[in-house]
Short mmCIF file of C-alpha atoms in Angstrom, two decimals:
data_model
loop_
_atom_site.label_atom_id
_atom_site.label_comp_id
_atom_site.label_asym_id
_atom_site.label_seq_id
_atom_site.Cartn_x
_atom_site.Cartn_y
_atom_site.Cartn_z
CA MET A 23 -87.26 -42.07 145.84
CA LYS A 24 -90.57 -41.69 144.25
CA LYS A 25 -90.42 -37.99 144.54
CA GLN A 26 -87.05 -37.98 142.99
CA ASN A 27 -88.24 -40.13 140.11
CA LEU A 28 -91.20 -37.95 139.51
CA LEU A 29 -89.03 -34.89 139.50
CA THR A 30 -86.68 -36.53 137.07
CA VAL A 31 -89.45 -37.37 134.73
CA LEU A 32 -90.89 -33.93 134.92
CA ILE A 33 -87.62 -32.34 134.07
CA LEU A 34 -87.14 -34.57 131.08
CA VAL A 35 -90.58 -33.81 129.76
CA MET A 36 -90.12 -30.12 130.15
CA THR A 37 -86.75 -30.11 128.51
CA ILE A 38 -87.49 -31.97 125.33
CA PRO A 39 -90.31 -29.74 123.97
CA PHE A 40 -88.36 -26.59 124.65
CA GLY A 41 -85.56 -27.98 122.66
CA ILE A 42 -83.05 -25.37 121.74
CA GLY A 43 -81.98 -22.77 124.02
CA LYS A 44 -80.87 -22.65 127.44
CA ALA A 45 -80.73 -25.62 129.70
CA PHE A 46 -82.32 -25.15 132.94
CA ALA A 47 -81.05 -25.96 136.38
CA ASP A 48 -77.46 -25.17 137.20
CA ALA A 49 -75.76 -24.91 133.84
CA GLU A 50 -76.52 -22.98 130.73
CA ALA A 51 -75.51 -23.89 127.22
CA GLU A 52 -76.11 -22.02 124.05
CA GLN A 53 -75.26 -22.88 120.53
CA THR A 54 -75.81 -20.87 117.37
CA GLY A 55 -76.56 -22.60 114.12
CA THR A 56 -75.54 -20.92 110.86
CA LEU A 57 -76.51 -21.58 107.29
CA SER A 58 -74.59 -20.87 104.12
CA VAL A 59 -76.88 -20.81 101.10
CA PRO A 60 -74.89 -20.75 97.87
CA PRO A 61 -75.82 -18.52 94.94
CA THR A 62 -78.00 -20.48 92.62
CA ILE A 63 -79.03 -19.60 89.11
CA SER A 64 -81.02 -21.69 86.71
CA ILE A 65 -81.54 -20.65 83.12
CA ILE A 66 -83.34 -23.03 80.82
CA LYS A 67 -84.73 -22.88 77.33
CA GLU A 68 -88.38 -23.76 77.76
CA SER A 69 -89.40 -23.67 74.13
CA THR A 70 -88.36 -22.19 70.81
CA SER A 71 -89.32 -21.69 67.22
CA GLU A 72 -85.94 -21.63 65.57
CA ALA A 73 -86.41 -22.34 61.86
CA GLY A 74 -88.02 -20.52 58.96
CA SER A 75 -87.55 -19.21 55.45
CA ILE A 76 -86.88 -15.89 53.79
CA ASN A 77 -88.90 -14.51 50.91
CA PRO A 78 -86.21 -13.86 48.29
CA ARG A 79 -87.98 -10.85 46.83
CA THR A 80 -88.60 -9.01 50.08
CA GLY A 81 -86.29 -10.47 52.72
CA ILE A 82 -89.25 -11.05 55.01
CA ASN A 83 -88.86 -14.16 57.13
CA THR A 84 -91.74 -16.47 57.88
CA GLY A 85 -90.28 -18.32 60.85
CA ASN A 86 -92.05 -16.58 63.74
CA LEU A 87 -88.72 -17.06 65.46
CA THR A 88 -89.08 -17.14 69.23
CA ALA A 89 -87.00 -18.27 72.22
CA VAL A 90 -88.62 -18.74 75.64
CA PHE A 91 -86.20 -18.80 78.57
CA GLY A 92 -87.01 -19.65 82.18
CA LEU A 93 -84.97 -17.99 84.94
CA SER A 94 -84.74 -18.94 88.63
CA THR A 95 -82.22 -17.21 90.87
CA ASN A 96 -81.43 -16.27 94.44
CA VAL A 97 -78.83 -13.69 93.47
CA TYR A 98 -79.59 -10.39 91.92
CA ASP A 99 -78.28 -7.48 89.90
CA ASP A 100 -75.75 -6.35 92.45
CA ALA A 101 -73.87 -9.61 92.09
CA TYR A 102 -74.59 -10.86 88.58
CA ASN A 103 -75.10 -9.61 85.06
CA PHE A 104 -77.97 -11.38 83.35
CA ILE A 105 -77.24 -10.95 79.66
CA ILE A 106 -78.66 -12.09 76.33
CA CYS A 107 -75.87 -12.21 73.76
CA SER A 108 -75.62 -13.17 70.13
CA LYS A 109 -72.82 -14.53 67.98
CA VAL A 110 -72.50 -15.08 64.24
CA GLU A 111 -69.90 -16.66 62.03
CA VAL A 112 -67.88 -14.62 59.54
CA ALA A 113 -65.43 -15.41 56.77
CA GLY A 114 -62.17 -16.68 58.19
CA GLY A 115 -63.88 -18.97 60.64
CA GLY A 116 -64.34 -16.58 63.52
CA MET A 117 -67.37 -15.67 65.59
CA VAL A 118 -68.32 -12.08 66.28
CA SER A 119 -70.98 -10.36 68.30
CA GLY A 120 -74.21 -10.65 66.36
CA TYR A 121 -76.15 -7.48 67.21
CA THR A 122 -76.16 -4.23 65.29
CA ASN A 123 -75.44 -0.97 67.07
CA ASN A 124 -79.20 -0.65 67.57
CA GLY A 125 -79.63 -4.12 69.03
CA GLU A 126 -81.00 -5.82 65.93
CA LEU A 127 -80.13 -9.47 65.42
CA ILE A 128 -77.72 -10.30 62.59
CA PHE A 129 -77.97 -13.49 60.55
CA THR A 130 -75.07 -14.62 58.37
CA ASN A 131 -75.02 -16.95 55.37
CA SER A 132 -73.40 -20.20 56.48
CA SER A 133 -72.87 -21.21 52.84
CA ASN A 134 -71.20 -17.91 51.91
CA LEU A 135 -69.91 -16.28 55.05
CA PRO A 136 -69.84 -12.48 54.98
CA SER A 137 -66.66 -10.51 55.37
CA THR A 138 -65.90 -8.59 58.53
CA ASP A 139 -66.41 -5.43 56.46
CA ALA A 140 -69.96 -6.55 55.73
CA ILE A 141 -70.56 -7.08 59.44
CA THR A 142 -69.16 -3.66 60.26
CA ASP A 143 -71.42 -2.18 57.62
CA ILE A 144 -74.59 -3.88 58.81
CA LYS A 145 -73.87 -2.96 62.42
CA GLN A 146 -73.78 0.67 61.38
CA GLY A 147 -76.94 0.46 59.30
CA GLY A 148 -75.20 0.56 55.92
CA ASN A 149 -76.27 -0.94 52.59
CA ASN A 150 -73.14 -2.84 51.60
CA ASN A 151 -73.40 -6.03 53.61
CA PRO A 152 -73.66 -9.07 51.33
CA ASN A 153 -74.66 -12.32 52.99
CA ALA A 154 -75.69 -10.66 56.24
CA ILE A 155 -79.28 -9.75 57.10
CA ALA A 156 -80.56 -8.07 60.26
CA TYR A 157 -83.95 -8.33 61.96
CA GLY A 158 -85.27 -6.47 64.99
CA VAL A 159 -85.97 -8.30 68.26
CA ASN A 160 -88.58 -7.79 70.96
CA TYR A 161 -88.79 -9.04 74.53
CA THR A 162 -91.60 -10.07 76.84
CA ILE A 163 -90.45 -10.12 80.46
CA PRO A 164 -92.03 -10.02 83.95
CA GLU A 165 -93.25 -6.60 84.96
CA THR A 166 -90.78 -6.42 87.79
CA MET A 167 -87.82 -6.84 85.46
CA SER A 168 -86.37 -4.51 82.85
CA ILE A 169 -84.18 -5.02 79.80
CA SER A 170 -82.08 -2.74 77.63
CA TYR A 171 -79.49 -2.99 74.90
CA GLU A 172 -75.95 -1.93 75.74
CA PRO A 173 -73.83 -1.65 72.59
CA SER A 174 -70.59 -1.24 74.50
CA LYS A 175 -71.03 -4.12 76.92
CA GLU A 176 -68.25 -6.63 76.45
CA THR A 177 -69.09 -10.19 75.57
CA ASP A 178 -67.01 -13.21 74.67
CA GLU A 179 -67.35 -12.34 70.98
CA GLY A 180 -66.97 -8.59 71.13
CA THR A 181 -69.35 -5.93 72.37
CA GLY A 182 -73.08 -5.45 72.49
CA CYS A 183 -75.71 -7.43 74.35
CA TYR A 184 -79.03 -7.08 76.13
CA VAL A 185 -78.82 -6.65 79.90
CA LEU A 186 -81.73 -7.93 81.97
CA LEU A 187 -82.26 -6.37 85.41
CA VAL A 188 -84.12 -8.84 87.60
CA ASN A 189 -84.73 -6.22 90.33
CA ASN A 190 -84.81 -8.79 93.13
CA THR A 191 -87.25 -10.99 91.22
CA SER A 192 -86.38 -14.63 91.83
CA GLU A 193 -87.98 -16.20 88.81
CA GLY A 194 -89.68 -15.43 85.55
CA THR A 195 -90.05 -16.15 81.86
CA ILE A 196 -88.11 -14.12 79.30
CA ILE A 197 -89.30 -14.33 75.70
CA GLN A 198 -87.30 -13.10 72.72
CA SER A 199 -89.09 -12.79 69.39
CA VAL A 200 -87.59 -11.85 66.02
CA ASP A 201 -89.27 -9.42 63.63
CA ALA A 202 -90.44 -10.65 60.24
CA ASN A 203 -89.27 -7.62 58.27
CA PRO A 204 -85.57 -7.13 57.62
CA VAL A 205 -83.86 -4.03 58.88
CA ASP A 206 -83.81 -1.35 56.19
CA LYS A 207 -80.84 -1.75 53.82
CA SER A 208 -79.74 -5.01 55.41
CA TYR A 209 -81.36 -7.19 52.77
CA SER A 210 -80.68 -7.03 49.03
CA TYR A 211 -80.11 -9.32 46.09
CA ALA A 212 -76.48 -9.29 47.03
CA ASP A 213 -77.51 -11.72 49.77
CA GLN A 214 -76.94 -15.06 48.15
CA ALA A 215 -79.07 -18.14 48.58
CA GLY A 216 -78.19 -20.25 51.59
CA THR A 217 -78.95 -20.87 55.26
CA TYR A 218 -78.72 -17.78 57.43
CA LYS A 219 -77.92 -18.40 61.09
CA ALA A 220 -77.78 -16.53 64.38
CA THR A 221 -77.00 -17.95 67.82
CA VAL A 222 -78.50 -16.32 70.89
CA TYR A 223 -77.50 -17.28 74.43
CA PHE A 224 -78.85 -16.17 77.80
CA THR A 225 -76.35 -16.40 80.61
CA ALA A 226 -75.42 -15.00 84.01
CA VAL A 227 -71.98 -13.65 84.76
CA ALA A 228 -70.71 -12.83 88.22
CA LYS A 229 -69.65 -9.24 88.73
CA MET B 13 -80.62 -33.50 145.07
CA LYS B 14 -78.60 -34.70 142.24
CA PHE B 15 -79.61 -34.85 138.73
CA PRO B 16 -76.76 -36.57 137.05
CA LYS B 17 -78.94 -38.29 134.53
CA ILE B 18 -80.74 -35.17 133.63
CA THR B 19 -77.50 -33.34 133.08
CA LYS B 20 -76.26 -35.95 130.75
CA LEU B 21 -79.52 -36.22 129.05
CA LEU B 22 -79.97 -32.55 128.49
CA PRO B 23 -77.17 -32.13 125.96
CA VAL B 24 -78.48 -35.13 124.13
CA ALA B 25 -81.95 -33.69 124.09
CA LEU B 26 -80.62 -30.37 122.90
CA ALA B 27 -78.60 -31.97 120.15
CA LEU B 28 -81.56 -33.87 118.88
CA VAL B 29 -83.74 -30.79 118.75
CA MET B 30 -81.10 -28.64 117.16
CA THR B 31 -80.58 -31.07 114.39
CA THR B 32 -84.23 -31.16 113.61
CA SER B 33 -84.64 -27.38 113.65
CA PHE B 34 -81.58 -26.59 111.60
CA ALA B 35 -82.08 -29.13 108.90
CA TYR B 36 -80.72 -27.70 105.63
CA ALA B 37 -83.02 -27.34 102.68
CA GLU B 38 -81.51 -28.80 99.56
CA PRO B 39 -80.05 -25.98 97.47
CA LEU B 40 -81.33 -25.54 93.90
CA SER B 41 -79.15 -27.67 91.75
CA ASP B 42 -78.14 -26.77 88.29
CA ILE B 43 -80.77 -28.28 86.09
CA ALA B 44 -79.46 -29.90 82.95
CA ASN B 45 -81.26 -28.77 79.83
CA GLY B 46 -81.42 -29.92 76.31
CA GLY B 47 -80.22 -27.69 73.53
CA GLU B 48 -76.90 -26.50 72.36
CA GLY B 49 -74.65 -25.20 75.04
CA ASP B 50 -77.23 -25.38 77.83
CA ASN B 51 -75.75 -26.10 81.22
CA GLY B 52 -78.25 -24.73 83.71
CA THR B 53 -76.72 -21.26 83.97
CA SER B 54 -76.87 -20.64 80.26
CA ALA B 55 -79.31 -21.50 77.51
CA THR B 56 -78.92 -21.17 73.77
CA ALA B 57 -81.19 -20.75 70.78
CA LEU B 58 -79.89 -21.33 67.25
CA TYR B 59 -82.02 -19.58 64.66
CA GLN B 60 -81.84 -20.72 61.04
CA LEU B 61 -83.53 -19.11 58.05
CA THR B 62 -83.45 -20.61 54.58
CA LEU B 63 -83.13 -18.30 51.60
CA ASP B 64 -83.90 -20.35 48.52
CA GLU B 65 -82.32 -19.74 45.16
CA PHE B 66 -84.25 -17.74 42.63
CA PHE B 67 -83.65 -16.33 39.18
CA ASP B 68 -86.16 -13.91 37.75
CA ILE B 69 -86.34 -12.17 34.38
CA ASP B 70 -88.61 -9.26 33.77
CA VAL B 71 -89.00 -7.01 30.76
CA GLN B 72 -89.91 -3.42 30.16
CA ALA B 73 -91.47 -3.35 26.73
CA PRO B 74 -90.30 -0.68 24.32
CA GLY B 75 -92.44 2.15 23.20
CA VAL B 76 -93.62 2.59 19.62
CA PRO B 77 -90.96 4.26 17.51
CA THR B 78 -91.52 6.90 14.90
CA VAL B 79 -90.63 5.88 11.38
CA THR B 80 -89.62 8.54 8.90
CA VAL B 81 -89.25 7.76 5.25
CA ASP B 82 -87.74 10.06 2.65
CA THR B 83 -90.60 10.18 0.20
CA ASP B 84 -88.53 11.89 -2.47
CA ASP B 85 -86.62 8.82 -3.41
CA TYR B 86 -87.85 6.26 -0.94
CA LYS B 87 -84.31 5.23 -0.37
CA THR B 88 -83.80 6.40 3.14
CA ILE B 89 -85.62 5.59 6.29
CA SER B 90 -85.01 6.66 9.83
CA LEU B 91 -86.23 5.18 13.08
CA SER B 92 -86.51 7.12 16.30
CA SER B 93 -84.62 5.41 19.10
CA VAL B 94 -86.59 2.90 21.07
CA SER B 95 -85.33 0.68 23.90
CA SER B 96 -86.17 -2.66 25.41
CA VAL B 97 -84.99 -3.32 28.95
CA PHE B 98 -84.59 -6.71 30.56
CA GLU B 99 -84.21 -6.94 34.33
CA VAL B 100 -82.57 -9.97 35.87
CA ILE B 101 -82.74 -10.57 39.62
CA THR B 102 -80.96 -13.54 41.12
CA ASN B 103 -79.43 -14.63 44.39
CA LYS B 104 -77.89 -17.80 43.08
CA ASN B 105 -74.59 -18.76 44.58
CA THR B 106 -71.94 -17.93 42.05
CA GLY B 107 -69.08 -19.62 43.82
CA ALA B 108 -66.30 -18.57 46.08
CA THR B 109 -63.80 -17.63 43.42
CA GLY B 110 -65.94 -15.00 41.81
CA THR B 111 -65.41 -16.30 38.31
CA GLU B 112 -68.54 -18.32 38.04
CA GLY B 113 -71.86 -16.87 37.03
CA GLU B 114 -75.33 -17.78 35.95
CA PRO B 115 -75.78 -17.88 32.17
CA VAL B 116 -78.48 -15.83 30.49
CA TYR B 117 -79.07 -15.33 26.78
CA VAL B 118 -80.75 -12.75 24.57
CA ILE B 119 -82.05 -14.14 21.30
CA ALA B 120 -83.20 -12.02 18.38
CA THR B 121 -85.71 -13.49 15.93
CA CYS B 122 -87.91 -12.40 13.09
CA GLU B 123 -90.56 -14.08 10.95
CA THR B 124 -90.13 -15.31 7.42
CA ASP B 125 -92.49 -17.19 5.17
CA SER B 126 -90.97 -20.47 6.36
CA ALA B 127 -90.19 -19.90 10.03
CA THR B 128 -91.32 -17.83 12.95
CA ASN B 129 -87.98 -17.73 14.72
CA THR B 130 -85.39 -16.88 12.12
CA PRO B 131 -82.17 -15.47 13.70
CA ALA B 132 -82.31 -11.71 13.38
CA LEU B 133 -78.94 -10.31 14.37
CA ALA B 134 -76.55 -8.77 11.91
CA GLY B 135 -73.24 -6.94 12.20
CA ASP B 136 -70.71 -7.94 14.83
CA LYS B 137 -70.17 -7.68 18.55
CA GLU B 138 -69.05 -4.07 18.39
CA ALA B 139 -71.67 -2.98 15.88
CA LEU B 140 -74.89 -4.92 16.24
CA ALA B 141 -77.95 -4.65 14.04
CA LEU B 142 -81.47 -5.99 14.46
CA ILE B 143 -83.48 -7.25 11.49
CA PHE B 144 -87.19 -6.44 11.23
CA THR B 145 -89.51 -8.27 8.81
CA ASN B 146 -92.88 -7.42 7.38
CA VAL B 147 -95.55 -9.39 9.25
CA ASP B 148 -98.13 -8.83 6.50
CA ASN B 149 -95.80 -9.75 3.68
CA LYS B 150 -93.25 -12.07 5.16
CA PRO B 151 -89.95 -12.30 3.30
CA ASP B 152 -88.27 -15.53 2.46
CA ALA B 153 -85.30 -16.75 4.46
CA ALA B 154 -82.86 -15.58 1.79
CA SER B 155 -83.96 -11.99 2.24
CA VAL B 156 -83.01 -12.10 5.90
CA GLU B 157 -79.84 -14.06 5.20
CA HIS B 158 -78.65 -11.38 2.79
CA ILE B 159 -78.75 -8.80 5.56
CA ARG B 160 -77.25 -11.15 8.11
CA GLY B 161 -74.46 -12.08 5.76
CA GLY B 162 -73.46 -8.46 5.43
CA ASN B 163 -73.55 -8.32 1.66
CA ALA B 164 -77.14 -7.36 0.95
CA THR B 165 -78.01 -4.83 -1.68
CA SER B 166 -81.11 -2.78 -1.39
CA THR B 167 -83.04 -5.09 -3.68
CA GLU B 168 -81.93 -8.38 -2.21
CA SER B 169 -83.71 -8.10 1.08
CA PRO B 170 -87.33 -7.27 0.30
CA ASN B 171 -89.59 -6.87 3.31
CA ALA B 172 -86.66 -7.06 5.71
CA ILE B 173 -85.06 -3.93 7.18
CA ALA B 174 -82.26 -3.76 9.74
CA PHE B 175 -81.32 -0.99 12.15
CA SER B 176 -78.31 -0.52 14.36
CA MET B 177 -78.70 -1.75 17.91
CA THR B 178 -76.69 -0.77 20.96
CA GLU B 179 -76.41 -2.81 24.12
CA LEU B 180 -76.00 -1.38 27.62
CA TYR B 181 -75.48 -3.42 30.78
CA GLN B 182 -75.92 -2.07 34.29
CA HIS B 183 -75.95 -3.88 37.62
CA GLU B 184 -76.67 -3.12 41.24
CA GLU B 185 -76.99 -4.90 44.57
CA THR B 186 -74.46 -7.53 43.76
CA SER B 187 -71.95 -9.10 46.07
CA LYS B 188 -69.52 -9.33 43.19
CA ASP B 189 -68.94 -7.06 40.26
CA GLY B 190 -71.14 -8.48 37.55
CA PHE B 191 -68.99 -10.01 34.86
CA VAL B 192 -71.08 -9.04 31.90
CA GLY B 193 -71.15 -6.11 29.51
CA ASP B 194 -68.20 -6.32 27.17
CA ASP B 195 -67.66 -9.93 27.99
CA TYR B 196 -70.82 -11.20 26.38
CA THR B 197 -70.61 -13.67 23.54
CA PHE B 198 -72.11 -13.10 20.08
CA ASP B 199 -73.37 -15.97 17.96
CA LYS B 200 -74.70 -14.58 14.69
CA ALA B 201 -75.90 -17.89 13.34
CA LYS B 202 -78.15 -18.29 16.37
CA GLY B 203 -78.95 -14.60 16.69
CA GLN B 204 -77.81 -14.91 20.29
CA LEU B 205 -75.96 -12.82 22.87
CA GLY B 206 -74.64 -14.73 25.88
CA TYR B 207 -73.96 -13.34 29.35
CA SER B 208 -72.78 -14.61 32.73
CA VAL B 209 -74.24 -12.80 35.73
CA ALA B 210 -73.40 -12.76 39.40
CA ASN B 211 -76.08 -12.53 42.07
CA GLY B 212 -77.82 -9.19 42.23
CA LYS B 213 -80.00 -7.02 40.05
CA HIS B 214 -79.02 -6.48 36.41
CA HIS B 215 -80.43 -4.38 33.60
CA PHE B 216 -79.83 -5.03 29.90
CA THR B 217 -80.92 -2.23 27.59
CA TYR B 218 -81.14 -2.65 23.81
CA THR B 219 -81.70 0.51 21.81
CA VAL B 220 -82.60 0.48 18.13
CA GLY B 221 -82.78 3.52 15.91
CA GLY B 222 -81.28 5.66 13.22
CA PRO B 223 -81.04 4.99 9.50
CA ALA B 224 -81.41 1.60 7.91
CA TYR B 225 -78.43 -0.63 8.36
CA ASN B 226 -76.24 -1.47 5.42
CA SER B 227 -78.53 -0.72 2.46
CA SER B 228 -81.25 -2.95 3.79
CA PHE B 229 -84.06 -0.52 2.88
CA SER B 230 -85.53 0.08 -0.55
CA THR B 231 -88.78 0.30 -2.47
CA MET B 232 -88.76 -3.49 -2.31
CA ASP B 233 -89.88 -3.12 1.30
CA MET B 234 -93.64 -3.01 1.14
CA ALA B 235 -95.74 -0.92 3.46
CA GLY B 236 -96.85 -2.70 6.62
CA THR B 237 -95.86 -3.55 10.15
CA TYR B 238 -92.31 -4.70 10.64
CA LYS B 239 -91.41 -6.70 13.67
CA ALA B 240 -88.38 -8.08 15.48
CA THR B 241 -88.41 -10.01 18.75
CA LEU B 242 -85.87 -10.07 21.56
CA THR B 243 -86.15 -12.91 24.06
CA MET B 244 -84.10 -13.32 27.23
CA GLN B 245 -83.84 -16.86 28.57
CA ARG B 246 -81.58 -19.01 30.72
CA THR B 247 -80.82 -21.63 28.11
CA SER B 248 -78.78 -21.37 24.97
CA LEU B 249 -80.13 -22.33 21.56
#
């Protein structure tokens, strides 16, 4: 009896630390555990400088406009498009894509909305675009990432947005800053007094 | 030797260990953010730039004209053309309908022995004239009024001489066609031209020259410096 008890105890002790895996003695049992980790993306606006003024003689803005976005993700470029889009309001109440053909950011006068013709003109770098002003944008991103402007990329408001390639980087800070000087020919005295607005949004879209 | 207890226990032991080893890590949850339209997988920035209203008037002073007098009879005088240019720059909101505009006025004055700002426009809207007066020998008000009234003889307007003046309006960089030019108002009693301008850049050119207007020159006009002043301002007299 004692021997049996001792053997029993020994077996118990041996079994517990080994945990998973095969049972000893006469039977074997094996189980496989699986995990399903869902795709997870987090995009937050960490800080911004979103307001400023325009010098009426020169069109130069003094806002030091900046948006700082934080990105965390466990899915990458093969599965998602990470895009930075823009939208502006035009006469008639609609919203259109707010980048020029060169990727400059368009602002429109909320007190006197520009016509769609003015938007077409400013996108093409013309000089007949009352109540719309364009400024260049720059990006600061992690070294492992890359970003480029794709004028033909479809967005909810039309075409044209910046595409960020995360290149298997799981997190980082993406900073957009707006130039002070207006794009050549985009500012003139035809641009009436008012509040000029542009909305930028950073989002991820499944492919 | 039987090990019934061990057999039963083993699966229990295995289950316990498996659970511990395969514990799931909590997945990253969507983090709610502040800001417009932020929902964890999207973040938004709304930029706003204020462009204040402004209205600016600048002037390009005229050059010094050449004055030619017929010394045979001292009855004719001729002035080489000289121009004054006013530049107006404004971005003021002129309304959605396009019929509103910002008022701006050009006022012509000269000096008499009783006033420094005597109205100095003669003629009519289609044929303007500007009255110059002698700063060293100022005329009386009646001398200027004779020319302004259009019935002066050469001896009734001593030390006051008028010349024809043309007006030219040009605009650029406007979101609406500037509604000026032929639509300006003419108030002779005030010596005032009135305009209504849309936002943009506008140029108003006034050119004076040629022979004396309407018999306003004679030997009654003493030698000296003759002066007329054009002033552009945003308020009416």
